[in-house]
Every structure is written in C-alpha cells, then in structure tokens.
Coordinates of C-alpha atoms in Angstrom, one line a residue:
Chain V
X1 CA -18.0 -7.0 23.8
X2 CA -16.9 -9.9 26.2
X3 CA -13.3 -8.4 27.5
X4 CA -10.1 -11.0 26.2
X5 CA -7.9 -11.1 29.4
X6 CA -5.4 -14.3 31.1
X7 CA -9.0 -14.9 32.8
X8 CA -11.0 -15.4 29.9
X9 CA -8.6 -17.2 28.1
X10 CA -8.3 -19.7 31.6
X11 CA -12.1 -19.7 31.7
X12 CA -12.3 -21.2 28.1
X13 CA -9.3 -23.6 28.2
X14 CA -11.2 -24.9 31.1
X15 CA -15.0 -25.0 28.6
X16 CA -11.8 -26.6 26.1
X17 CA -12.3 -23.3 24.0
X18 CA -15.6 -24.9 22.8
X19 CA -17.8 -21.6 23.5
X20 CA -15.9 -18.3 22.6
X21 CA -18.5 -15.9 21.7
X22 CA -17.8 -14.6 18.0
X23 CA -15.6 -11.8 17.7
X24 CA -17.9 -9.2 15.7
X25 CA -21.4 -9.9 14.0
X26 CA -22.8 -10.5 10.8
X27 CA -25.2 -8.3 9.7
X28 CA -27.5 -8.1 6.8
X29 CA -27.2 -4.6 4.9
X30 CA -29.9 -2.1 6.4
X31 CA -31.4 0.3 3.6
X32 CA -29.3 3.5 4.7
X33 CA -26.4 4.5 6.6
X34 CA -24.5 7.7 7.7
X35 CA -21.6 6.6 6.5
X36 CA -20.5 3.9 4.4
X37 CA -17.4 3.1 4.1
X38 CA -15.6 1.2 1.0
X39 CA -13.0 -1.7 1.8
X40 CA -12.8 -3.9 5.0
X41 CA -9.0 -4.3 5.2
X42 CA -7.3 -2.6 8.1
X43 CA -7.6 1.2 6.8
X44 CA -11.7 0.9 6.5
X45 CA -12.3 -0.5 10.1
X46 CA -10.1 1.8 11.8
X47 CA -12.0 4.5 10.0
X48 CA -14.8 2.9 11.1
X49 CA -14.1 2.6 14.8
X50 CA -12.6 6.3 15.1
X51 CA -15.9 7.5 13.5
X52 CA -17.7 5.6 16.5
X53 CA -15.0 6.7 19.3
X54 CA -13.9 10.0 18.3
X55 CA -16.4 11.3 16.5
X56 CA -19.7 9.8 17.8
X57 CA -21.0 8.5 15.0
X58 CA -21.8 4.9 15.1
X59 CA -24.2 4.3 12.2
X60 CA -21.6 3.0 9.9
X61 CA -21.6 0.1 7.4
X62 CA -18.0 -1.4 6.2
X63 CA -18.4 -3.0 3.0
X64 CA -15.7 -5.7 1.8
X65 CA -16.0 -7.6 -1.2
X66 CA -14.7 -10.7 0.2
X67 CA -13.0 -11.5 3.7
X68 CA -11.6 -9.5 6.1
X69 CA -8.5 -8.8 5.7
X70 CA -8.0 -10.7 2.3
X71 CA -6.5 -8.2 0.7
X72 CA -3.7 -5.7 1.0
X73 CA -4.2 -6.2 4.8
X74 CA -3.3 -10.2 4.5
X75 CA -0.5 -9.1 1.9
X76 CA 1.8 -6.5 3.0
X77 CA 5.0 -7.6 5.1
X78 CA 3.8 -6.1 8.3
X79 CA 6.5 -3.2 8.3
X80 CA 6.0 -0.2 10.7
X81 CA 8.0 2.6 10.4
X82 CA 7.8 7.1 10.7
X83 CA 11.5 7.4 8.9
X84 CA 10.5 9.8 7.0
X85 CA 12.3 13.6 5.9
X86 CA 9.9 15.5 4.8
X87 CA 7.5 17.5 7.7
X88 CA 3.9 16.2 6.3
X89 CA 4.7 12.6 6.5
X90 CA 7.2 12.7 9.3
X91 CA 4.1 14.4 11.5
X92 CA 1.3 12.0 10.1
X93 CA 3.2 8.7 9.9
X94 CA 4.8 9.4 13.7
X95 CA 1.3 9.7 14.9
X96 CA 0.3 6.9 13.4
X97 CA 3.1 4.9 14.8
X98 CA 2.3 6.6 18.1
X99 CA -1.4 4.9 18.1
X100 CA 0.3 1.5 17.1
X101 CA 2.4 1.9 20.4
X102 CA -1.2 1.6 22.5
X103 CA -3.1 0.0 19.9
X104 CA -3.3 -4.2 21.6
X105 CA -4.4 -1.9 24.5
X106 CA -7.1 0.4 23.1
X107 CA -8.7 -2.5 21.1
X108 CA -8.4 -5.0 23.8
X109 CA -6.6 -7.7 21.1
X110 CA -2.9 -8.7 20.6
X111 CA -2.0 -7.4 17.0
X112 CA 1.6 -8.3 17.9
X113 CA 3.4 -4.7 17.6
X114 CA 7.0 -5.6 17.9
X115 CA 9.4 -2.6 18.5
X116 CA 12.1 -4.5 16.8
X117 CA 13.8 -1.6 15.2
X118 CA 13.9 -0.7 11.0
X119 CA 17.6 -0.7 9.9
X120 CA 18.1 1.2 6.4
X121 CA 21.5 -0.1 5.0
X122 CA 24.0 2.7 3.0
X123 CA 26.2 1.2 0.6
X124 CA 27.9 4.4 0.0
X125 CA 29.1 7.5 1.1
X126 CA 26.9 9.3 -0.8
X127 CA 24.0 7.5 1.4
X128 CA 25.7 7.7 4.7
X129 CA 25.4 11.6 3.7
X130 CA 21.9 11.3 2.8
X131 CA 21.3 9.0 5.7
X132 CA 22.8 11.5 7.9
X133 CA 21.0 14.2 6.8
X134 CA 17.4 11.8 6.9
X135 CA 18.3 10.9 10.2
X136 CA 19.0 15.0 11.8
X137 CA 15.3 15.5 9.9
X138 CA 13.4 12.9 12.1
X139 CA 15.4 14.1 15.1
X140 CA 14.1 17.3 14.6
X141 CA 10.5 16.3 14.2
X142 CA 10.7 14.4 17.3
X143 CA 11.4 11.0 16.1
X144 CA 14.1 8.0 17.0
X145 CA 16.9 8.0 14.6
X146 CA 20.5 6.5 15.4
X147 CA 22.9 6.4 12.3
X148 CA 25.4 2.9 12.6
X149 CA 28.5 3.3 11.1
X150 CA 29.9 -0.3 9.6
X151 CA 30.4 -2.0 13.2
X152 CA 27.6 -0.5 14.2
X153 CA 25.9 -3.0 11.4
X154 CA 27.5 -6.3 12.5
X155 CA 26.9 -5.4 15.7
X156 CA 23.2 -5.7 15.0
X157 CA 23.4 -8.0 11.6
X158 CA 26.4 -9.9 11.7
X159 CA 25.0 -12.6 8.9
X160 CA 25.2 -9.4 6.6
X161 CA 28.0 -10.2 3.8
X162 CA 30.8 -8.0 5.6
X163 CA 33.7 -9.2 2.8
X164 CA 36.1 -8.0 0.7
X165 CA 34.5 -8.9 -2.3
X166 CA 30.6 -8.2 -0.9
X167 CA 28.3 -7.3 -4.1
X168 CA 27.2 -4.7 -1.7
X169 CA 29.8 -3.0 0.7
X170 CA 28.1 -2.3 4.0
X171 CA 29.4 1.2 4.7
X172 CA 26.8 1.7 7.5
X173 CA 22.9 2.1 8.0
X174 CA 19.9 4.3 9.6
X175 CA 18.1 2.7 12.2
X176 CA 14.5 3.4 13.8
X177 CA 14.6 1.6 17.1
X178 CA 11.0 2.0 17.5
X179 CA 10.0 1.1 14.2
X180 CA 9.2 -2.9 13.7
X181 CA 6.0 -5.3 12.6
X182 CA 3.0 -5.8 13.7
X183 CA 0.6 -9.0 12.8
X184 CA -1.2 -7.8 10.1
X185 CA -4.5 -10.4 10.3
X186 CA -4.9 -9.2 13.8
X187 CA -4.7 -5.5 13.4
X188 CA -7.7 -5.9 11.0
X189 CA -9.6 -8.3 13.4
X190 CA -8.9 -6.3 16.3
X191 CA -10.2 -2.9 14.7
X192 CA -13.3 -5.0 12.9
X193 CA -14.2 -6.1 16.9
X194 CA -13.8 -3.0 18.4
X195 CA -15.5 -1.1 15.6
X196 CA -18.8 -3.5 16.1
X197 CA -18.8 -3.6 19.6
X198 CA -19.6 0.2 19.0
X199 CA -22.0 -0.5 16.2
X200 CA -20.8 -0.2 13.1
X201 CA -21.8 -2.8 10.8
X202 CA -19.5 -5.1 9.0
X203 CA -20.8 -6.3 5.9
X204 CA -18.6 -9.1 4.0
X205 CA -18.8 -10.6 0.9
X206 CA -20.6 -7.0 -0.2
X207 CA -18.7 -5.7 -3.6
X208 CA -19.7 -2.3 -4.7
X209 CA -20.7 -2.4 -8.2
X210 CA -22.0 1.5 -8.6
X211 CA -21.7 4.4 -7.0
X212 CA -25.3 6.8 -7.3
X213 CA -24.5 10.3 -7.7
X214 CA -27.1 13.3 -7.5
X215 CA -25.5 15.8 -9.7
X216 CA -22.6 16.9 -8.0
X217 CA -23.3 14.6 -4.7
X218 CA -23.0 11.2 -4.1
X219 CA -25.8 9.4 -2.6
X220 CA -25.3 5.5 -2.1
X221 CA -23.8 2.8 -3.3
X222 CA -25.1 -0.4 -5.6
X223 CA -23.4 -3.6 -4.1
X224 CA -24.1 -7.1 -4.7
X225 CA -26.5 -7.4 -1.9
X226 CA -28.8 -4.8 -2.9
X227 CA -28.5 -0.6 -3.1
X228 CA -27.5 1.0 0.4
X229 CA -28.2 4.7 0.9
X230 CA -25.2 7.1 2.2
X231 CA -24.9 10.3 3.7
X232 CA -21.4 10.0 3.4
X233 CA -19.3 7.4 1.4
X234 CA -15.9 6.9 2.1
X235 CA -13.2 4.8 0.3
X236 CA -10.5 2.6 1.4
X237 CA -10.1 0.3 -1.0
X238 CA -6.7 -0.1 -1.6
X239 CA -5.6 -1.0 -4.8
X240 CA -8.6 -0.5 -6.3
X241 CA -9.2 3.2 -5.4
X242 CA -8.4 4.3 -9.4
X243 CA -11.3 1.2 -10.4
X244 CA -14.0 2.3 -7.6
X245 CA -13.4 6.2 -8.1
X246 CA -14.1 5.8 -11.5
X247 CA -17.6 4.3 -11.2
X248 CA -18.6 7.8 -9.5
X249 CA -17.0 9.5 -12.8
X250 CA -13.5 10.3 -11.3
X251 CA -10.2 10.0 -12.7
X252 CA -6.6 9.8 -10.1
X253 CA -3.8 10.8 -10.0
X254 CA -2.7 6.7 -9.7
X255 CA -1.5 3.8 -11.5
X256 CA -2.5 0.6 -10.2
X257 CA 0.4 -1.7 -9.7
X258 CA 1.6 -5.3 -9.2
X259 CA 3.8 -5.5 -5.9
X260 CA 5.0 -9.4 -4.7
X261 CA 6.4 -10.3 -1.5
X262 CA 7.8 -13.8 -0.4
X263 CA 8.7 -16.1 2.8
X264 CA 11.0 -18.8 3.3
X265 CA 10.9 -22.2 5.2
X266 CA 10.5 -21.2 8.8
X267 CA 13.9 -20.9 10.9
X268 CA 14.9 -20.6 14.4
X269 CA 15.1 -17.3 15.6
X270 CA 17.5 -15.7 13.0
X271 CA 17.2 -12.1 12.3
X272 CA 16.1 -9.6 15.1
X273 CA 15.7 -6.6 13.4
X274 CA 13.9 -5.3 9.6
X275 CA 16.5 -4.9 7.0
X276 CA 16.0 -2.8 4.2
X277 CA 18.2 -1.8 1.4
X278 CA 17.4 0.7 -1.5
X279 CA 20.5 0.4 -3.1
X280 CA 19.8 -3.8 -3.6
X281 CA 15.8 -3.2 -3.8
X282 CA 15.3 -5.6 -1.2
X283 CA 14.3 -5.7 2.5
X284 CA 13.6 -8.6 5.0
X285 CA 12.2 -9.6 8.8
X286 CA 11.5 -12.8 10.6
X287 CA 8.2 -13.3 11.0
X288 CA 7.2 -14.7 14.4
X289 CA 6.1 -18.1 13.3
X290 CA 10.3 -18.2 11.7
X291 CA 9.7 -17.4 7.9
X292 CA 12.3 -15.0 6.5
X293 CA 9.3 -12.3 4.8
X294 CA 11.2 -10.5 2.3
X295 CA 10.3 -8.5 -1.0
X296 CA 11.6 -5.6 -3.4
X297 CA 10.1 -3.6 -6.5
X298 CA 6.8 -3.6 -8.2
X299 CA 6.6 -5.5 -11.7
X300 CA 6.3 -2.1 -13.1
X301 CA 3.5 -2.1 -15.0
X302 CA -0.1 -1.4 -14.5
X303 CA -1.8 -4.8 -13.0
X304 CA -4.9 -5.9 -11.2
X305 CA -3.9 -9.7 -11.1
X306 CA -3.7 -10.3 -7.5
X307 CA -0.8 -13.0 -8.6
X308 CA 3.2 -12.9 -9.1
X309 CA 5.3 -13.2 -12.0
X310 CA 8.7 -14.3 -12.1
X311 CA 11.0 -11.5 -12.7
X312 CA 10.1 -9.2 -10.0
X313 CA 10.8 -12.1 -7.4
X314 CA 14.3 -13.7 -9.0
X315 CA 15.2 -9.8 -8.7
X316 CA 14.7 -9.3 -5.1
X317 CA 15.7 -13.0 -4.6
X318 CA 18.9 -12.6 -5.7
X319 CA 19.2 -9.0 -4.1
X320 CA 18.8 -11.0 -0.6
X321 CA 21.0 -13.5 -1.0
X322 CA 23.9 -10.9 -2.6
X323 CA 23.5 -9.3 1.5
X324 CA 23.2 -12.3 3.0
X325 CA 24.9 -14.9 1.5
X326 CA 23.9 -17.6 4.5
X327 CA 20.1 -17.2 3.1
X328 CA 20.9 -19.1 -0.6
X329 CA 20.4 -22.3 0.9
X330 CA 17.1 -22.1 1.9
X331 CA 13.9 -22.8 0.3
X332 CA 11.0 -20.7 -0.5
X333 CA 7.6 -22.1 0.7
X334 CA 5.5 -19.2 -0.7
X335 CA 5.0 -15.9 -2.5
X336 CA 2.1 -13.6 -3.2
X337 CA 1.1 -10.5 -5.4
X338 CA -1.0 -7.2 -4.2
X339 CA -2.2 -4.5 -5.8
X340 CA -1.0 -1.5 -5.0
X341 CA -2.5 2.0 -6.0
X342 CA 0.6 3.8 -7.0
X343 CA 0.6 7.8 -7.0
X344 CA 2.6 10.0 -9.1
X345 CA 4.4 11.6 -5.8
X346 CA 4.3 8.4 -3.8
X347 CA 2.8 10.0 -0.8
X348 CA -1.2 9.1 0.0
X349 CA -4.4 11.0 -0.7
X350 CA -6.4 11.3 2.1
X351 CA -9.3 14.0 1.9
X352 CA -12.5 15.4 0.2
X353 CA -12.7 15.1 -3.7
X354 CA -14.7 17.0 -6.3
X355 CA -17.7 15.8 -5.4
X356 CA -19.8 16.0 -2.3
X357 CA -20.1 13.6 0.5
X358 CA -17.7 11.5 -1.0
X359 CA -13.8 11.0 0.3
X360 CA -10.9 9.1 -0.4
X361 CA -8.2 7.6 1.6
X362 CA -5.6 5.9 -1.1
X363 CA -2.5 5.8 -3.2
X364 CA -1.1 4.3 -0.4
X365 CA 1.8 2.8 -2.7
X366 CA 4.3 0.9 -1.4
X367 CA 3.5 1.3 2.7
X368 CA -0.4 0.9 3.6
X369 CA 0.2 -1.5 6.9
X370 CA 1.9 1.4 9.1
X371 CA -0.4 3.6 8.1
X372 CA -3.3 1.9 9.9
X373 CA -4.2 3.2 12.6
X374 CA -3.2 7.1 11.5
X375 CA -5.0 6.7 8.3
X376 CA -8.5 6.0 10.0
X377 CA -7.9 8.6 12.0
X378 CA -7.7 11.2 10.0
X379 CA -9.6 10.2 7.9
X380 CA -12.3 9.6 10.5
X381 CA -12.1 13.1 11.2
X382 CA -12.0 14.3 7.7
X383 CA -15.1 12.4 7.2
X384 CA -16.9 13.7 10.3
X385 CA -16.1 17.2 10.2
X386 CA -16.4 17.8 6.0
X387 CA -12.7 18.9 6.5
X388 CA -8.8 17.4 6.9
X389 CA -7.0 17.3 9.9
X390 CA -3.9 19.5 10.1
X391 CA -2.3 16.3 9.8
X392 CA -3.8 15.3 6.5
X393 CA -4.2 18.6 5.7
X394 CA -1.1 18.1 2.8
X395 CA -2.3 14.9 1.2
X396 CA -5.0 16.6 -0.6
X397 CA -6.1 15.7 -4.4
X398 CA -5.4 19.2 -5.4
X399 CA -2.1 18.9 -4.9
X400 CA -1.3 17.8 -8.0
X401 CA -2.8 20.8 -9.4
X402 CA -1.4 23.4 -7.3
X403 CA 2.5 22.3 -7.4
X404 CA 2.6 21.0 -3.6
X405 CA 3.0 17.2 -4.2
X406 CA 4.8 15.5 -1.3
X407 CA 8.1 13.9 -3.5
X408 CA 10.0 12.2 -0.9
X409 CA 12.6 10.7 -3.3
X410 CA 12.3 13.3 -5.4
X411 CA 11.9 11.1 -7.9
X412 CA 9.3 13.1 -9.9
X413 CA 5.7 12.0 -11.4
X414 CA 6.9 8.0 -11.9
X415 CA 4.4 5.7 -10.2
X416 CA 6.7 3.1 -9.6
X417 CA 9.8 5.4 -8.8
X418 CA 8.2 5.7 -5.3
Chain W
X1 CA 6.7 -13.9 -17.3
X2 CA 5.4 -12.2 -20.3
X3 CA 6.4 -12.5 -23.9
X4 CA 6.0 -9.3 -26.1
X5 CA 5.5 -9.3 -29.4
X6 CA 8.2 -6.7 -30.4
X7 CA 7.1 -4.6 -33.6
X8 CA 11.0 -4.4 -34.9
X9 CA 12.3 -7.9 -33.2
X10 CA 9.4 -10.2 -33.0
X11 CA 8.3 -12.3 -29.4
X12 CA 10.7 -11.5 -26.7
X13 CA 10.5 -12.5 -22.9
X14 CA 9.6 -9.3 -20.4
X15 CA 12.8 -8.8 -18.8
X16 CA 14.1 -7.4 -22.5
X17 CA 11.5 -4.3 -22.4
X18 CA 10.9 -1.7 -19.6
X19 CA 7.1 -0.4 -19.4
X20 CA 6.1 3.5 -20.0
X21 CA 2.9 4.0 -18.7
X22 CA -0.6 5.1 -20.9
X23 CA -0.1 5.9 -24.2
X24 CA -2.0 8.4 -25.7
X25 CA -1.4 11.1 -23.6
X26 CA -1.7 14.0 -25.5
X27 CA 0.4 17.5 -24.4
X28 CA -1.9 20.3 -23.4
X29 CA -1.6 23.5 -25.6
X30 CA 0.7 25.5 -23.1
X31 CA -0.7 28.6 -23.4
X32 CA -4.2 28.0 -23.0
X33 CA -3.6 25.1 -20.3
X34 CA -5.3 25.6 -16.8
X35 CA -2.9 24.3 -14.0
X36 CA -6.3 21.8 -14.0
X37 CA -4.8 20.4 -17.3
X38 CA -1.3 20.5 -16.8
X39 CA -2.4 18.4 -13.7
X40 CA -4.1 16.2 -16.1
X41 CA -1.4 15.5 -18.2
X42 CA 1.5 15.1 -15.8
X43 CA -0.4 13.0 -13.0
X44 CA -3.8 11.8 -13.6
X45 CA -4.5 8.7 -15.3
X46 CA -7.1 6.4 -16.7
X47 CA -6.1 3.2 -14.8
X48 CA -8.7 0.8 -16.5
X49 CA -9.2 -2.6 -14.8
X50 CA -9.2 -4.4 -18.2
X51 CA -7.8 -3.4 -21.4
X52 CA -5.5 -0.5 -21.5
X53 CA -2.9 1.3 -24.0
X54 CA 0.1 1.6 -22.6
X55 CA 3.7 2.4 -24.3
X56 CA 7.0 -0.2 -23.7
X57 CA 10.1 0.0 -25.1
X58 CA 12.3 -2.5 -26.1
X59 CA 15.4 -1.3 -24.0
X60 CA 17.8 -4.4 -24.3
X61 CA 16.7 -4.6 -27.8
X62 CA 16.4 -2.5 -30.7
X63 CA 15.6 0.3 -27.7
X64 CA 12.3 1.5 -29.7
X65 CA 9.0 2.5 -28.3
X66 CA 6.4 0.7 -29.6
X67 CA 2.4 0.6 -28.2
X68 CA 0.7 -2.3 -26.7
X69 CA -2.7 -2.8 -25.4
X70 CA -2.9 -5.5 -22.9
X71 CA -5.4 -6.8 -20.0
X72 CA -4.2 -5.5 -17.0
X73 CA -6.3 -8.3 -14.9
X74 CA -4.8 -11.3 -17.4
X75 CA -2.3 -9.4 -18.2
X76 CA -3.1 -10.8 -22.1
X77 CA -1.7 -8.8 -24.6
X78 CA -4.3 -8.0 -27.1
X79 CA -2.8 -6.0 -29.9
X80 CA 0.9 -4.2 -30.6
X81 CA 1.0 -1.3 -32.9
X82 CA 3.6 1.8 -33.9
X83 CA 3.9 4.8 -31.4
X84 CA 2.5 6.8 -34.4
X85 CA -0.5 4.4 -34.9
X86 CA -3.9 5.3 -33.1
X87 CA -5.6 2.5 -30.6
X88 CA -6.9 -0.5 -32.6
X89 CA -10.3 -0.8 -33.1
X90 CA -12.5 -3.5 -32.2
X91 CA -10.6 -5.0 -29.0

C-alpha cells in the first residue's frame, strides 16, 4: 500500500494527480474463502481488516451488492457519539469512539473525525433530571459528560429560539465534548484500503442470493458471480440483516424500517456543534462542505424502499425550524431514505446464531456510523475465536429469550420506539 | 405519502393512521410456552422484503384496527381486510 503523506500528495500535484495508484484492488471471486463476510459498507471492512490485523487471518472476501459505501454507509448523518446510561453500551460504544479517536492514523486516510461535541437539548425539568442522572452514568463509566444549564446553551447555540414564546423552552442540555462526525465515505474507503493492503478481498457488485447450509452449518454462499465456499460467513448487511438471515432459514428479532435524513443549501460556517433534541424528534450538524444535515423519526412502518416519503420529513422539518427559527428561510437541496434494521430493544446484535459458522452483526437501528470501528472489532474477534468479546458479550440473540434485552429508553419491544 | 383504503372511512392520506406492526401474531398458550416462544411472540418477526400483513389503525379517524397487506419495497397496498378476517388469498 503506497503510504498517503504531504509528500505524496506534493509528489502527485507535481505528476498533476495523473498517476495515483488505485486505492484497493478488484478481484474476481476465488472458489473458497475462510471468511466471507456479507455487506461492504463501513461495518463489513472493518470486520474485515481487524480479522487481518488482530486476528491474523487474511483470507477474507467482502461481498457488496453494489458500491462501496452506497448504502447505510453513504446515508447516515455521520454522528459519533458513547452517551449512553446503561453499562453494555456505555463500555462498547466508548471503545468504539476510542478507536475513532486514532482511526485517520491507524488507516493511514483522513476520515474527517471532528471532536465537535454532541449537545442533547432538555426542554423540561423532568429531562434536566434525567439528563443529570445520564450524564453522572457516563461519568462513572469513564466518559465526557458536562450538563449546560440554559446559558450554558446560548453560550454554545445562540441561534437556538431562546424566547418567551419558544415552541420548545430551552431549559438546558447534555453535552459530549468528544463526541462529533466523521466523513462517512471515507471511513468506508479508508477501512476497504487498509483491509486489502492486508489481503482481504473486496468483491463489488457481488449480491448474495443463497446461503448453503449443511444441516445445522453453514457452508457458502450463492452470489451473482458464482457460488463461494466459507468456513465462516459473517453478516453486516445493514438493513437487510432480517432479508439475508432468512435465506439461511432464520427469523430476527427486527423490523426493517424506513429512516430519511435531509441537507440544506450549503452555508458559511454556522453551527459548531451536533444538536439533538428528543423532545422535538429532530437533530442537526454542519457538514464540512456547509449543508445543515438534519433528520428525525423513521416513517414507522416496515419498508425496504431505499426512498423518502413526505410525512416523516415535513415532521422533522418543522421540528427544526420550531428550535431554530433563523433556519425557515433556507432551502432544501436534498433528502434521502435508508433502511434500517430496527430491534425490539433498540440495542444491536452482535454474536453467533443457531447455526454454525454463521454470525451476525445487525439491528443497528437508529446509530450504525459510530459504531464502525467497535463493531468490526468485536465482531472480528467473535468471528475468529467462535466466541463474543466481553464487550459484545450482552448483545447476544438470546437475549430476547432469556429476559436480558438492553432497553435503553425503556421503551419496551416497539421497533421504532428506539 | 400513502393513501389507505380505510375499511370503515374509505381512502385516507397516511398521516390519519398510525402503523402496528405484523398481524397475525398469534399468543402462545401460557402454560405450555417455552421462554423460546414467548421470545417468539414478543420479539421475533417475519420481516418479508415484499408483501407482508401488517395491522394499522385509523387513529385520527374512526380509531379502528383494521389489516392491510402491503409491498414493503413499493410500498403498494395490495388488499385491506377486518382484524377478524384471515390473510387474503391469492396476492
């Protein structure tokens, strides 16, 4: 793998950037493979490269039905965050933010990890209390919490709607300095590069179509270039982990859901921070090229259209402009669906399934993108070793069998409640 | 936006009607039920790419529960029938 560095980068503008070597190679399918691994977005590559550097093994084939990237990886609003209360995803998703602290580093390529901070807004007392008490949790498990009372919040948002007569009162907010975005495009690139410069092959345009199961063991997988042989098969498919599992006979524990996002025009440099508000079901950044990137709830009912549909995005529309009233007058240049694989606890399954050989990393609902880098990591290592990690150890499929489901809302077993 | 066909109040735009997941869910016997199928019935479900059987309810209507089956990739609703109805045949 040729090294990206302010050298290279001079060298080339001096060639006028004619000659870059390609980033990661194009292979054709080879008969068999250790592992195969379901889904190129960024989950399935960083699987893929943790199974080559921790773990040693580098005989790997990421399958992707289409592009790189092109779907929940090019989707999501690039949100990273560990604000979480309860111990098993407080512990996994502050790991996982710990790797994206070093990730431009470890995979030699700028995925654009901005530190900007995550501010949760409380419109009530009742939330400062439940802020409050969110906040002393991640303290305790080691992670950044500050709670803002109101001037804390114009301090940091002053284009917030701080009158009389706001539709939402701003009583205060939770804020995660170290939380921010990322660039989601390059997060997958950079993991796809540094996965096949150790190996693994990258296989686009490659949809599984079957999986081939030897009684109680899966074997391989029927794709639309031809049948591949697997020692191991894992999954990362997204929003498609209910559609996939099922052609190997298994039913989830997920809905699969419509979620839409939007951006505006591009601006100058408006909004520092990510804004979120539960209360409104809206939250919001600016994106480095300008665009406010806002979005809200799911549509609410099962969907595989990758496309939107009004309601869901005059809701979250209007949520926005009720905080910030500034933001009615500008125009919207574009907005998007996702799929989202929606479990009944809204926490993520990541482990080993009834059958042999054959592992799932899903139901990653509402928050996939921050999950990156942890997700392939444990599940790398649940992969490699036939077992979880401790920190995995709690997302298992029985879960929902044995009473320990990971309710962070407490919402109970509503798909989209989460 | 969708318009459902409303048993009770005839063709009505989406935002009128929240959606209640798969239909046809039927409650395990509670005595004989493994924590397997009380899994089953609270958590797993069929999640069909294609048609599937859902329940809505007309909640800013005549706030009545009614089935539909409907595409989940179109999102084309195929049939609308009575909670007490079975699945339509033949879709």
């Amino acid at each position: 793998m040729a090294r990206y560095s302010i050298f290279s980068l001079a060298r080339h503008a001096l060639r006028h950037h004619e000659d870059w070597p390609r980033a990661w190679r194009d292979p054709q399918p080879k008969p068999a493979y250790d592992v195969v691994i379901v889904g190129g977005g960024g989950h399935g590559l960083a699987t893929a490269y943790y199974l080559a550097k921790n773990h040693g093994i580098s005989n790997v084939a990421v399958l992707e039905k289409g592009w790189l990237g092109g779907g929940n990886t090019g989707r999501n609003t690039t949100i990273v965050r560990s604000n979480y209360l309860l111990p098993a995803n407080a512990r996994f998703y502050e790991h996982s933010l710990k790797l994206w602290e070093g990730l431009s580093r470890e995979l030699n390529y700028n995925v654009m990890f901005s530190q900007r901070g995550v501010l949760n807004l409380a419109h009530s007392d009742a939330q400062m209390d439940a802020y409050a008490r969110r906040g002393n949790a991640m303290r305790l498990n080691g992670i950044d919490a500050v709670l803002l009372d109101r001037d804390g919040v114009r301090d940091m948002v002053p284009q917030l709607d701080f009158s009389a007569a706001a539709r939402f009162p701003i009583r205060g907010g939770l804020l995660q300095p170290r939380g921010g975005t990322a660039r989601h495009d390059a997060v997958a690139w950079g993991f796809a590069r540094a996965a096949d410069a150790r190996g693994v092959d990258i296989i686009q345009n490659c949809e599984v179509t079957g999986i081939l199961r030897e009684g109680d063991r899966v074997t391989g997988v029927e794709t639309t270039r031809g049948t591949i042989r697997a020692g191991k098969i894992g999954l990362a498919v997204a929003g498609h982990t209910g559609h996939v599992a099922a052609m190997a006979g298994l039913r989830l524990p997920i809905e699969s859901h419509l979620l839409q996002a939007a951006v505006s025009e591009p601006l100058k440099p408006l909004l520092d921070t990510v804004v979120t508000s539960g209360a409104a079901h809206v939250y919001v950044s600016q994106s480095d090229k300008g665009e406010l990137v806002f979005g809200g709830d799911l549509d609410f009912y099962n969907s595989y259209a990758q496309r939107g549909n009004l309601p869901a995005i005059a809701s979250f529309t209007t949520a926005l402009i009720a905080l910030f009233p500034g933001f009615g007058r500008l125009r919207l240049m574009r907005h998007w669906g996702g799929v989202m694989d929606m479990t009944m606890d809204g926490s993520p399954i990541i482990g080993k399934t009834p059958l042999r050989n054959f592992y799932i990393d899903g139901g990653w609902c509402y928050g996939g993108f921050k999950a990156t880098p942890g997700s392939g990591w444990v599940f790398a290592h649940t992969i490699a070793n036939d077992a979880p990690h401790p920190l995995n150890e709690a997302f298992s499929l029985e879960r929902f069998a044995s009473g320990h489901v990971i309710d962070e809302r407490g919402a109970g077993p509503v798909p989209g409640a989460h | 936006m969708l318009l459902i066909p409303c048993p009770w109040c005839g063709p009505r735009e989406e935002g009128e009607f929240a959606p209640g997941g798969e239909g046809h869910i039927r409650r395990p016997e509670p005595q004989a039920a493994s924590d397997q199928d009380w899994a089953e019935y609270l958590y797993y479900r069929t999640n069909p790419k294609g048609l599937h059987f859902e329940r809505w309810v007309h909640a800013a209507g005549c706030r009545r529960w009614f089935n539909v089956a409907r595409d989940t990739v179109t999102h084309e609703i195929r049939a609308v029938y009575k909670m007490s109805e079975n699945r339509p045949e033949g879709l």
